[in-house]
Coordinates of C-alpha atoms in Angstrom, one line a residue:
M241 CA -21.5 37.3 53.3
I242 CA -18.7 34.7 53.2
R243 CA -15.3 36.0 53.9
K244 CA -12.6 34.6 51.6
P245 CA -9.5 33.2 53.4
S246 CA -6.4 35.2 53.4
F247 CA -3.0 33.7 52.5
G248 CA 0.6 35.0 52.6
P249 CA 2.4 35.9 49.3
A250 CA 4.1 32.5 49.0
A251 CA 0.9 30.5 49.6
S252 CA -1.0 32.8 47.2
A253 CA 1.5 32.2 44.5
L254 CA 1.4 28.5 45.0
L255 CA -2.4 28.4 44.9
G256 CA -2.2 30.6 41.7
L257 CA -0.2 27.8 40.0
F258 CA -3.0 25.3 40.6
S259 CA -6.0 27.5 40.1
L260 CA -8.1 27.0 37.0
S261 CA -8.7 30.2 35.1
P262 CA -11.3 29.9 32.3
A263 CA -9.4 32.6 30.3
Q264 CA -6.1 30.7 30.5
A265 CA -7.8 27.4 29.8
A266 CA -9.1 28.8 26.5
D267 CA -5.6 29.8 25.3
E268 CA -4.2 27.5 22.7
P269 CA -6.7 24.6 23.2
L270 CA -5.5 21.1 22.5
S271 CA -6.1 20.3 18.9
L272 CA -5.5 17.4 16.5
D273 CA -6.3 19.5 13.5
A274 CA -2.6 20.3 12.7
T275 CA -1.6 19.3 9.2
V276 CA 1.1 16.6 8.6
V277 CA 2.4 15.3 5.2
T278 CA 4.8 12.5 5.9
A279 CA 2.5 9.6 6.8
A280 CA 0.8 9.7 3.4
R281 CA 3.1 11.9 1.3
S282 CA 0.2 14.3 1.1
A283 CA -1.5 16.7 3.5
Q284 CA -3.9 15.3 6.2
T285 CA -4.6 16.2 9.8
L286 CA -3.2 14.4 12.8
R287 CA -6.8 13.4 13.6
D288 CA -7.3 11.8 10.2
S289 CA -4.0 10.0 9.9
L290 CA -4.2 6.2 10.3
A291 CA -0.6 6.0 11.2
A292 CA 0.9 6.8 14.6
V293 CA 2.3 10.3 14.2
S294 CA 4.0 12.7 16.5
L295 CA 4.4 16.4 15.7
I296 CA 7.0 18.8 17.2
E297 CA 6.4 22.4 16.1
R298 CA 8.5 25.6 16.5
D299 CA 6.6 26.7 19.6
D300 CA 7.3 23.3 21.2
I301 CA 11.0 23.6 20.4
E302 CA 11.4 27.0 22.0
R303 CA 9.2 26.2 24.9
S304 CA 11.3 23.1 25.7
Q305 CA 14.6 25.0 25.4
A306 CA 16.1 21.8 23.9
Q307 CA 19.8 22.1 22.8
S308 CA 19.7 19.5 20.1
V309 CA 17.4 17.4 17.9
P310 CA 18.1 14.2 19.9
E311 CA 16.8 16.0 23.0
L312 CA 13.6 16.7 21.2
L313 CA 13.2 13.2 19.8
R314 CA 13.6 11.4 23.1
Q315 CA 10.3 12.8 24.2
V316 CA 8.5 10.9 21.3
P317 CA 6.8 7.6 22.1
G318 CA 8.8 4.6 20.9
V319 CA 12.1 6.5 20.4
S320 CA 15.2 5.4 22.3
I321 CA 18.5 7.3 22.0
A322 CA 22.1 6.0 22.4
N323 CA 24.8 8.7 22.6
N324 CA 28.6 8.5 22.8
G325 CA 29.4 11.1 25.3
G326 CA 27.2 14.2 25.4
H327 CA 26.3 17.1 23.2
G328 CA 27.6 16.9 19.6
K329 CA 28.8 13.3 19.9
S330 CA 27.8 10.4 17.7
T331 CA 24.1 9.6 18.3
S332 CA 21.9 6.7 17.3
V333 CA 18.1 6.8 17.1
Y334 CA 16.1 3.6 17.5
L335 CA 12.4 3.8 16.6
R336 CA 10.1 1.1 17.9
G337 CA 13.0 -1.2 18.6
T338 CA 14.3 -1.5 15.1
E339 CA 18.0 -0.8 14.1
S340 CA 19.3 2.8 14.1
D341 CA 19.6 2.5 10.2
H342 CA 16.0 1.4 10.0
V343 CA 14.7 5.0 10.3
L344 CA 14.3 7.0 7.1
V345 CA 15.3 10.6 7.7
L346 CA 14.1 13.4 5.4
I347 CA 14.9 17.2 5.5
D348 CA 12.4 19.2 3.4
G349 CA 11.5 16.0 1.5
V350 CA 15.2 15.1 0.7
R351 CA 16.5 11.7 2.0
V352 CA 19.4 12.4 4.5
S353 CA 21.9 9.9 5.8
S354 CA 25.5 8.7 5.2
V355 CA 25.6 6.1 2.4
T356 CA 28.5 4.4 4.2
T357 CA 27.0 4.0 7.7
G358 CA 23.3 4.3 6.8
T359 CA 22.5 6.7 9.6
A360 CA 22.0 10.5 9.9
A361 CA 24.3 12.8 11.8
W362 CA 21.6 13.7 14.3
Q363 CA 24.1 15.5 16.5
D364 CA 24.9 18.0 13.8
L365 CA 21.4 19.1 12.8
P366 CA 20.9 22.7 14.0
V367 CA 17.8 22.9 16.2
E368 CA 17.5 26.7 15.6
M369 CA 16.9 26.1 11.9
I370 CA 13.9 23.8 12.4
E371 CA 10.2 24.8 11.8
R372 CA 8.7 21.4 12.7
I373 CA 9.5 17.7 13.0
E374 CA 7.1 14.9 12.0
V375 CA 7.7 11.4 13.4
V376 CA 5.8 8.5 11.7
R377 CA 6.0 5.4 13.8
G378 CA 5.7 2.2 11.8
P379 CA 6.7 0.9 8.4
R380 CA 6.5 3.2 5.4
S381 CA 8.7 1.5 2.7
S382 CA 5.5 1.2 0.5
L383 CA 5.8 5.0 0.0
Y384 CA 9.5 5.8 0.5
G385 CA 11.4 2.6 -0.2
S386 CA 14.5 1.4 1.7
E387 CA 15.1 2.2 5.4
A388 CA 11.6 2.9 6.5
I389 CA 11.2 -0.3 8.7
G390 CA 10.8 1.5 12.0
G391 CA 9.3 4.7 10.6
V392 CA 10.1 8.0 9.1
I393 CA 11.4 11.2 10.7
Q394 CA 11.0 14.3 8.5
I395 CA 12.5 17.7 9.5
F396 CA 11.2 20.9 8.0
T397 CA 13.4 24.1 8.0
R398 CA 12.0 27.5 8.9
K399 CA 9.5 28.9 6.5
G400 CA 8.5 32.6 6.1
G401 CA 4.9 33.9 5.9
D402 CA 2.9 36.9 5.0
G403 CA 3.9 40.3 6.1
A404 CA 6.9 42.6 6.3
P405 CA 10.4 41.3 7.1
K406 CA 10.5 39.9 10.7
P407 CA 14.0 39.5 12.2
F408 CA 14.7 37.0 14.9
F409 CA 17.6 36.5 17.2
S410 CA 18.8 34.4 20.1
A411 CA 21.9 34.2 22.3
G412 CA 22.7 31.8 25.1
Y413 CA 25.3 30.6 27.6
G414 CA 25.5 27.6 29.9
T415 CA 27.5 25.0 31.7
H416 CA 30.7 23.7 30.1
D417 CA 31.2 27.2 28.5
A418 CA 28.3 26.5 26.1
Y419 CA 27.7 29.4 23.8
T420 CA 24.8 29.5 21.4
G421 CA 23.5 32.1 18.9
S422 CA 21.2 32.5 16.0
A423 CA 19.8 35.3 13.8
G424 CA 17.7 35.5 10.8
V425 CA 14.8 37.2 9.0
S426 CA 11.6 35.9 7.4
G427 CA 8.7 37.3 5.6
G428 CA 6.6 37.3 2.5
N429 CA 3.4 38.5 0.8
A430 CA 0.3 37.0 -0.8
H431 CA 2.5 35.2 -3.4
G432 CA 5.9 34.6 -1.8
W433 CA 7.7 33.6 1.3
Y434 CA 11.3 33.5 2.5
S435 CA 13.4 32.7 5.5
L436 CA 17.2 33.1 6.0
A437 CA 18.8 32.0 9.2
L438 CA 22.3 31.5 10.7
S439 CA 23.2 29.7 13.9
S440 CA 26.4 28.8 15.9
E441 CA 27.2 26.9 19.0
D442 CA 30.4 26.1 20.9
T443 CA 31.0 24.1 24.0
D444 CA 33.9 22.7 25.9
G445 CA 31.9 19.5 26.5
I446 CA 32.6 16.8 29.0
N447 CA 35.1 14.0 29.0
V448 CA 33.2 11.4 26.9
K449 CA 34.9 8.5 28.7
S450 CA 35.7 7.5 32.3
P451 CA 39.1 6.5 33.7
G452 CA 39.9 2.9 33.0
T453 CA 37.8 2.6 29.8
S454 CA 39.4 1.9 26.4
G455 CA 40.5 5.1 24.6
Y456 CA 40.2 7.3 27.8
E457 CA 42.0 10.6 27.7
N458 CA 42.1 13.1 30.6
D459 CA 40.5 16.0 28.8
A460 CA 37.2 17.6 27.9
D461 CA 35.9 16.8 24.4
G462 CA 34.5 19.9 22.8
Y463 CA 32.1 20.5 20.0
R464 CA 31.5 23.4 17.5
N465 CA 28.8 23.9 14.9
H466 CA 28.1 26.7 12.4
S467 CA 25.0 26.5 10.2
A468 CA 23.0 28.4 7.6
A469 CA 19.6 27.8 6.1
L470 CA 17.6 29.4 3.3
R471 CA 14.1 28.7 2.2
A472 CA 12.1 30.7 -0.3
G473 CA 9.1 30.2 -2.6
W474 CA 6.7 31.9 -4.9
R475 CA 3.1 31.1 -5.9
F476 CA 2.1 32.4 -9.4
D477 CA -1.4 33.6 -10.4
N478 CA -1.9 30.5 -12.4
G479 CA -1.3 28.3 -9.4
L480 CA 2.3 27.2 -10.1
E481 CA 4.3 27.0 -6.9
L482 CA 8.1 27.0 -6.8
E483 CA 10.2 26.5 -3.7
G484 CA 13.9 26.1 -3.0
T485 CA 15.7 25.1 0.3
F486 CA 19.3 25.0 1.4
L487 CA 20.8 23.8 4.6
R488 CA 24.5 23.6 5.6
A489 CA 25.9 22.6 8.9
K490 CA 29.7 22.4 9.5
S491 CA 31.0 20.9 12.8
H492 CA 34.2 20.2 14.7
N493 CA 34.1 17.4 17.2
D494 CA 36.7 16.2 19.7
Y495 CA 36.4 12.6 21.1
D496 CA 38.2 9.6 22.6
Q497 CA 38.9 7.1 19.8
V498 CA 39.3 3.3 19.7
N499 CA 40.2 2.2 16.2
R500 CA 39.2 -1.0 14.4
R501 CA 42.3 -2.8 15.8
G502 CA 41.2 -2.1 19.3
T503 CA 44.0 0.3 20.1
A504 CA 43.5 3.9 21.1
G505 CA 44.1 6.9 18.8
F506 CA 44.9 10.0 20.8
S507 CA 43.7 13.6 20.2
A508 CA 41.0 12.3 17.9
N509 CA 38.8 14.9 16.2
A510 CA 36.6 15.2 13.2
D511 CA 35.4 18.0 10.9
G512 CA 32.0 17.3 9.5
E513 CA 29.7 18.9 6.9
Q514 CA 26.1 18.3 6.1
N515 CA 24.5 19.8 3.0
V516 CA 20.9 19.6 1.9
V517 CA 19.6 21.4 -1.2
S518 CA 16.3 20.9 -2.9
G519 CA 13.9 22.4 -5.5
R520 CA 10.2 21.7 -5.7
A521 CA 7.5 22.6 -8.3
R522 CA 3.8 22.1 -7.7
F523 CA 0.9 22.8 -10.0
S524 CA -2.5 21.5 -11.1
P525 CA -3.0 20.7 -14.8
L526 CA -6.7 20.0 -13.9
A527 CA -8.8 20.8 -10.9
F528 CA -8.6 17.3 -9.5
W529 CA -5.0 16.6 -10.4
Q530 CA -2.0 18.0 -8.5
V531 CA 1.6 17.4 -9.7
T532 CA 4.6 17.7 -7.5
L533 CA 8.2 17.6 -8.9
Q534 CA 11.1 17.6 -6.6
A535 CA 14.9 17.2 -6.9
G536 CA 17.5 17.3 -4.2
R537 CA 21.0 16.5 -3.0
N538 CA 22.4 15.5 0.4
E539 CA 26.1 15.5 1.1
D540 CA 27.6 13.9 4.3
K541 CA 31.3 14.7 4.6
S542 CA 33.7 13.8 7.4
D543 CA 37.5 14.2 7.8
T544 CA 39.0 12.6 10.9
Y545 CA 42.3 13.1 12.6
Q546 CA 44.2 11.4 15.4
D547 CA 47.7 11.3 16.8
G548 CA 48.3 14.7 15.3
S549 CA 47.8 13.7 11.7
F550 CA 45.1 13.0 9.1
Y551 CA 43.3 9.6 9.5
S552 CA 40.5 9.2 7.1
R553 CA 38.0 11.0 4.8
F554 CA 34.5 9.9 3.9
D555 CA 32.4 12.0 1.4
S556 CA 29.0 10.5 0.6
R557 CA 26.5 12.0 -1.8
R558 CA 22.9 11.2 -2.6
D559 CA 21.0 12.7 -5.6
S560 CA 17.3 12.2 -5.7
A561 CA 14.3 13.2 -7.8
S562 CA 10.5 12.4 -7.6
W563 CA 7.4 12.9 -9.6
Q564 CA 4.1 12.6 -7.6
N565 CA 0.6 12.9 -8.9
D566 CA -2.4 13.3 -6.5
L567 CA -5.8 12.7 -8.1
T568 CA -8.9 13.7 -6.1
L569 CA -11.4 11.2 -7.4
A570 CA -14.2 12.5 -5.1
E571 CA -14.4 14.2 -1.7
G572 CA -12.4 12.0 0.7
H573 CA -10.9 9.8 -2.1
V574 CA -7.4 10.5 -3.3
L575 CA -5.3 8.4 -5.6
T576 CA -1.6 9.0 -5.6
L577 CA 0.8 7.8 -8.3
G578 CA 4.5 8.5 -8.3
V579 CA 8.1 7.6 -9.2
D580 CA 11.4 8.2 -7.3
Y581 CA 15.0 8.1 -8.5
Q582 CA 18.1 8.0 -6.3
R583 CA 21.8 7.8 -6.9
E584 CA 24.3 7.2 -4.1
E585 CA 28.0 7.7 -4.3
V586 CA 30.9 7.5 -1.9
N587 CA 34.4 9.1 -2.2
G588 CA 37.3 9.6 0.1
S589 CA 40.5 8.0 1.4
T590 CA 39.1 4.5 1.4
D591 CA 38.7 2.6 -1.9
Y592 CA 35.4 0.7 -2.2
D593 CA 35.0 -2.1 -4.8
E594 CA 31.8 -0.3 -5.8
D595 CA 31.4 3.4 -5.1
S596 CA 28.0 4.2 -6.5
R597 CA 24.5 2.6 -7.2
E598 CA 21.1 3.7 -8.4
N599 CA 17.6 2.9 -7.3
N600 CA 14.3 3.5 -9.1
G601 CA 11.0 3.2 -7.4
A602 CA 7.3 3.4 -8.3
F603 CA 4.4 3.6 -5.9
V604 CA 0.6 3.9 -5.8
Q605 CA -1.6 4.8 -2.9
Y606 CA -5.4 5.1 -2.3
L607 CA -6.8 7.1 0.5
G608 CA -10.6 6.7 1.0
E609 CA -13.4 7.2 3.4
Y610 CA -17.1 6.2 3.6
G611 CA -19.3 7.1 6.6
R612 CA -17.4 5.9 9.7
H613 CA -14.8 4.0 7.7
D614 CA -11.5 5.2 6.3
W615 CA -8.6 3.4 4.8
Q616 CA -5.1 3.8 3.3
V617 CA -3.7 1.2 0.8
S618 CA -0.2 1.6 -0.8
L619 CA 2.1 -0.6 -2.9
R620 CA 5.6 0.1 -4.2
R621 CA 8.3 -1.6 -6.3
D622 CA 12.0 -0.7 -6.0
N623 CA 14.6 -1.7 -8.6
N624 CA 18.1 -1.4 -7.0
E625 CA 21.2 -1.7 -9.0
Q626 CA 22.8 -3.8 -6.3
F627 CA 20.1 -6.3 -5.2
G628 CA 17.4 -6.1 -7.8
Q629 CA 13.6 -5.7 -7.3
H630 CA 11.7 -5.6 -4.1
E631 CA 8.0 -5.0 -3.5
T632 CA 6.4 -3.6 -0.3
G633 CA 2.9 -2.8 0.8
N634 CA 0.8 -1.2 3.5
I635 CA -2.9 -1.4 4.3
A636 CA -4.6 0.4 7.1
Y637 CA -8.2 0.7 8.2
G638 CA -10.0 2.9 10.7
Y639 CA -13.5 2.8 12.1
A640 CA -15.1 5.6 14.2
L641 CA -16.8 3.7 17.0
T642 CA -18.3 7.0 18.2
D643 CA -17.7 10.7 17.4
A644 CA -14.9 10.7 20.0
L645 CA -13.4 7.2 19.6
R646 CA -11.7 5.5 16.6
A647 CA -10.2 2.0 16.2
T648 CA -7.4 1.3 13.7
V649 CA -5.7 -1.8 12.4
S650 CA -2.8 -2.0 9.9
Y651 CA -0.3 -4.2 8.2
G652 CA 2.9 -3.2 6.5
S653 CA 6.0 -4.7 4.9
A654 CA 9.3 -2.9 4.6
F655 CA 13.0 -3.4 3.7
K656 CA 16.5 -2.0 4.2
A657 CA 19.2 -2.2 1.6
P658 CA 22.7 -2.9 2.9
T659 CA 25.0 0.1 3.3
F660 CA 28.2 0.6 1.3
N661 CA 30.2 -0.3 4.5
E662 CA 28.3 -3.6 4.8
L663 CA 28.8 -4.4 1.2
Y664 CA 32.2 -3.0 0.1
Y665 CA 34.3 -1.7 2.9
P666 CA 37.8 -3.3 2.4
F667 CA 38.4 -6.5 4.4
Y668 CA 35.0 -6.1 6.0
G669 CA 32.1 -5.8 3.6
I670 CA 30.3 -8.8 2.1
P671 CA 29.0 -8.1 -1.5
D672 CA 26.5 -11.0 -1.4
L673 CA 24.5 -9.6 1.6
E674 CA 20.7 -9.7 1.2
E675 CA 18.4 -6.8 2.0
E676 CA 16.7 -6.9 5.4
T677 CA 12.9 -7.3 5.3
S678 CA 10.2 -6.8 7.8
H679 CA 6.5 -7.4 8.4
S680 CA 4.5 -5.5 10.9
V681 CA 0.9 -5.5 12.3
E682 CA -0.6 -2.9 14.5
V683 CA -3.8 -2.2 16.3
G684 CA -4.8 1.2 17.8
L685 CA -7.5 2.9 19.7
A686 CA -7.7 6.7 20.1
G687 CA -10.1 9.1 21.8
T688 CA -10.7 12.9 21.6
H689 CA -12.7 14.4 24.4
D690 CA -13.5 17.8 25.9
W691 CA -10.8 17.2 28.5
G692 CA -8.1 16.1 26.1
H693 CA -7.0 13.2 23.9
W694 CA -5.4 9.8 24.3
S695 CA -4.2 6.9 22.1
L696 CA -3.1 3.3 22.6
N697 CA -1.2 1.4 20.0
A698 CA 0.1 -2.2 20.1
Y699 CA 2.4 -3.6 17.4
R700 CA 4.5 -6.6 16.4
T701 CA 7.4 -6.5 13.9
K702 CA 9.3 -9.4 12.5
V703 CA 12.6 -8.6 10.8
D704 CA 14.2 -11.3 8.6
D705 CA 17.8 -11.5 7.3
L706 CA 18.9 -9.0 10.0
I707 CA 22.4 -7.8 9.3
V708 CA 24.7 -8.2 12.3
Y709 CA 28.4 -8.5 12.9
D710 CA 29.6 -12.1 12.6
S711 CA 32.8 -12.6 14.7
S712 CA 33.5 -15.9 12.8
I713 CA 34.1 -13.9 9.6
E714 CA 34.9 -10.6 11.2
G715 CA 32.2 -8.9 9.1
P716 CA 28.5 -8.5 8.6
A717 CA 26.1 -11.4 7.8
N718 CA 22.4 -12.1 7.3
I719 CA 22.4 -14.5 10.3
D720 CA 19.7 -13.2 12.6
E721 CA 16.0 -12.5 12.9
A722 CA 14.3 -10.2 15.3
R723 CA 10.8 -10.1 16.8
I724 CA 9.8 -6.8 18.3
R725 CA 6.6 -6.3 20.3
G726 CA 5.6 -3.0 21.7
L727 CA 2.9 -0.9 23.4
E728 CA 2.5 2.9 23.3
L729 CA 0.2 5.0 25.4
V730 CA -0.2 8.7 24.8
V731 CA -2.3 11.1 26.9
G732 CA -2.6 14.9 26.8
S733 CA -4.9 17.4 28.6
R734 CA -5.1 20.6 30.6
T735 CA -5.7 20.3 34.4
F736 CA -5.9 23.1 36.9
G737 CA -4.4 25.5 34.4
W738 CA -1.5 23.2 33.5
D739 CA -0.9 21.8 30.0
W740 CA 0.4 18.3 30.4
S741 CA 1.3 15.4 28.1
A742 CA 2.6 11.9 28.9
N743 CA 3.6 8.9 27.0
Y744 CA 4.7 5.4 28.0
S745 CA 6.4 2.8 25.7
L746 CA 6.8 -0.8 26.6
L747 CA 9.2 -2.7 24.3
E748 CA 10.3 -6.3 23.8
P749 CA 13.0 -6.3 21.1
E750 CA 14.1 -9.9 20.9
N751 CA 16.7 -11.7 18.8
S752 CA 14.8 -14.7 17.5
G753 CA 17.5 -16.2 15.4
S754 CA 18.8 -19.7 15.7
G755 CA 22.3 -18.9 17.0
D756 CA 23.7 -18.4 20.5
N757 CA 22.0 -15.1 20.9
D758 CA 18.5 -16.5 20.3
G759 CA 16.1 -15.0 23.0
N760 CA 18.5 -12.2 23.9
E761 CA 17.4 -8.6 23.7
L762 CA 18.6 -6.4 20.8
P763 CA 21.3 -4.0 22.1
R764 CA 20.9 -0.4 23.2
R765 CA 17.0 -0.4 23.2
A766 CA 15.5 0.6 26.5
S767 CA 12.7 -1.9 27.5
Q768 CA 10.6 0.9 29.0
M769 CA 10.3 4.6 28.4
F770 CA 8.2 7.3 30.1
N771 CA 7.9 11.0 29.4
L772 CA 5.9 13.6 31.2
E773 CA 5.8 17.3 30.3
L774 CA 4.1 20.1 32.4
D775 CA 3.8 23.7 31.4
R776 CA 1.9 26.8 32.5
R777 CA 1.8 30.4 31.6
L778 CA 1.2 33.0 34.3
G779 CA 0.9 36.4 32.6
D780 CA 4.4 37.3 31.4
F781 CA 5.9 34.2 33.1
A782 CA 6.0 30.6 32.0
V783 CA 7.2 27.6 33.9
G784 CA 7.6 24.0 32.9
A785 CA 9.2 20.6 33.7
T786 CA 10.1 17.5 31.9
L787 CA 10.5 14.0 33.3
H788 CA 12.3 11.4 31.1
A789 CA 12.8 7.8 32.4
E790 CA 14.1 4.7 30.7
G791 CA 14.4 1.1 31.8
R792 CA 17.5 -1.0 31.6
R793 CA 19.1 -2.0 28.3
Y794 CA 22.0 -4.2 27.1
D795 CA 24.9 -2.8 25.2
D796 CA 25.8 -6.0 23.3
V797 CA 24.1 -8.8 21.4
T798 CA 25.3 -11.4 23.9
N799 CA 23.5 -9.4 26.8
D800 CA 26.6 -9.5 28.9
N801 CA 26.8 -5.8 29.6
E802 CA 23.7 -4.3 31.2
L803 CA 23.1 -0.6 31.4
S804 CA 20.9 0.4 34.3
G805 CA 17.7 2.4 33.9
Y806 CA 17.7 6.1 34.8
A807 CA 15.5 9.1 35.1
T808 CA 16.2 12.8 34.5
V809 CA 14.2 15.9 35.5
D810 CA 14.5 19.2 33.7
L811 CA 13.1 22.5 34.9
R812 CA 12.5 25.6 32.7
G813 CA 11.2 29.1 33.0
E814 CA 10.6 32.1 30.8
Y815 CA 9.9 35.8 31.3
R816 CA 8.4 37.8 28.5
I817 CA 10.1 41.2 28.9
T818 CA 8.1 42.7 26.0
P819 CA 6.0 41.1 23.3
E820 CA 9.1 40.7 21.2
W821 CA 11.8 39.9 23.9
R822 CA 12.0 36.8 26.1
L823 CA 14.4 35.6 28.8
Q824 CA 14.7 31.8 29.3
A825 CA 16.4 29.6 31.8
R826 CA 16.7 25.9 32.1
V827 CA 18.2 23.4 34.5
A828 CA 18.9 20.1 32.7
N829 CA 19.3 16.8 34.7
L830 CA 18.3 18.6 37.9
L831 CA 19.1 15.6 40.2
N832 CA 22.4 15.0 38.5
A833 CA 21.6 11.5 37.4
D834 CA 24.6 9.3 36.5
Y835 CA 23.9 7.1 33.6
E836 CA 25.0 5.7 30.2
T837 CA 23.2 5.0 27.0
A838 CA 26.3 3.4 25.4
L839 CA 28.8 1.4 27.5
G840 CA 31.8 3.4 28.6
Y841 CA 30.5 6.8 27.4
N842 CA 29.5 9.4 30.0
Q843 CA 26.4 11.6 29.9
P844 CA 26.2 15.2 31.1
G845 CA 25.3 15.8 34.7
Q846 CA 23.4 18.8 36.0
A847 CA 23.7 21.8 33.6
V848 CA 22.2 25.3 33.6
Y849 CA 21.4 27.3 30.4
F850 CA 20.3 30.9 29.9
T851 CA 18.9 32.2 26.6
V852 CA 17.5 35.6 25.4
R853 CA 15.2 35.6 22.4
Y854 CA 13.8 38.3 20.1
Q855 CA 11.1 37.7 17.5
A856 CA 9.6 40.7 15.6
L857 CA 5.8 40.6 15.6

């Protein structure tokens, strides 16, 4: 008989973390069979998608204990974040090295962004209201029109399911007097579903700027957000499905301000409001024909104050409608035909020469497969009231080299219409600006094995007529071109009982114009990014860690101001008190890294957060 070695309690616990338990290894196996809808405007699995797609689900959000949407997105390959001073402050998202307004953002199928700036208020989107996030990396203008040069990020709000009403609740507290809370209920039956949720957060924040920087004030810059969301639907016996969604987020934000004249405005603060409402009908006139009708509205409102008085108001509104027809020609062959309508309008304290415009788009897509081959082909024409017609297209092809290995290649064109600020802002906008256009090629290789999965994608994007600030005219101009080359490696597995995933992005975002900045790097994009996530459940306990690292970047087009690379480590733990109640704790930026993602703006140091959650089963 062989005697097993004996260890002390600490050593036994440590060995327990690294032991491989067959029962634990069978829990929630790695799968690429989750359904996504954004890459093709219709349902397909992650495994079948020819596009590079990342999926963040509700379980991932709660496991990570992330405090904001930007915190979730920075773990996605190819995503670089620039933030102006911590939680709740203005945030820009760069996807695959393209501009921050080259990312199309959807919430429940409704296009979301300010029509004046062209970007979404990422910092105001309530993380507790989100069911899942789909990130499509690569051009998608041939399906969605303007903005989708770098890709598409679609956020889905919480959706109820079958069963009796199930309430949920969370409350948290952390560093900088950060209070969070959420409550809601969801449920449904064989025909209907509903979810109602409320959330709130309040933090004293940090001082967004350091002494000696322009606009510095010796105070903490707080943030407050109150949000509500409702989603409900019904499926009739004849197959007709109706669904409505509503999301409202109201925020108050303190910050240190430098106005357009380069002088400081003291006690600056802003009240913001985001509204998204949509209605959708889906039915099948014939067995092979599915019709989807959707209409929605997005409102982005902001009132700013400084020096103790009102400063400006910007209210932007976008109304949209779509009619999509999915025709199943045969098994594995789907033809999609659709039209989109969009009207943008801006109101407020600033008088624009033009304050509204319309866009009509029509698109066609063919998804097919034969043996080891599969493909996706799409074409679209947009007719914009401001700049006329524009055509875009995508073609992607995949070949299964083996049952576990698939190679892909794709080409896509895309465009971005100038924003109202770039066109019509008084004493700044240029009405004759052309739209930005791009052409991208990509090759990929992906494998799915018993031990896990991996993918490798290489791409090249060329952007023409890039809109940048021209100091000679003190306004925007189509004077630059950009060439972006990138590489993305993604790996996920389970080793010794630990679930782990890692991704590495290598980026070369180069200004390839003919001016003085030719050869310089585009600003605020990190040249390298690495993410590693580790998680393990031990009975009622769960532990995890996140490593996020970024290489150096430049803050300006002249590459005079370099921002150093950095790395942060987060630790998290969870104890399941009962099947319904959980206690969570997280240490963010464990090593107290000192870094900036935008010149002159501080980032939070080490912070600790505690959360208690309840979810009825």
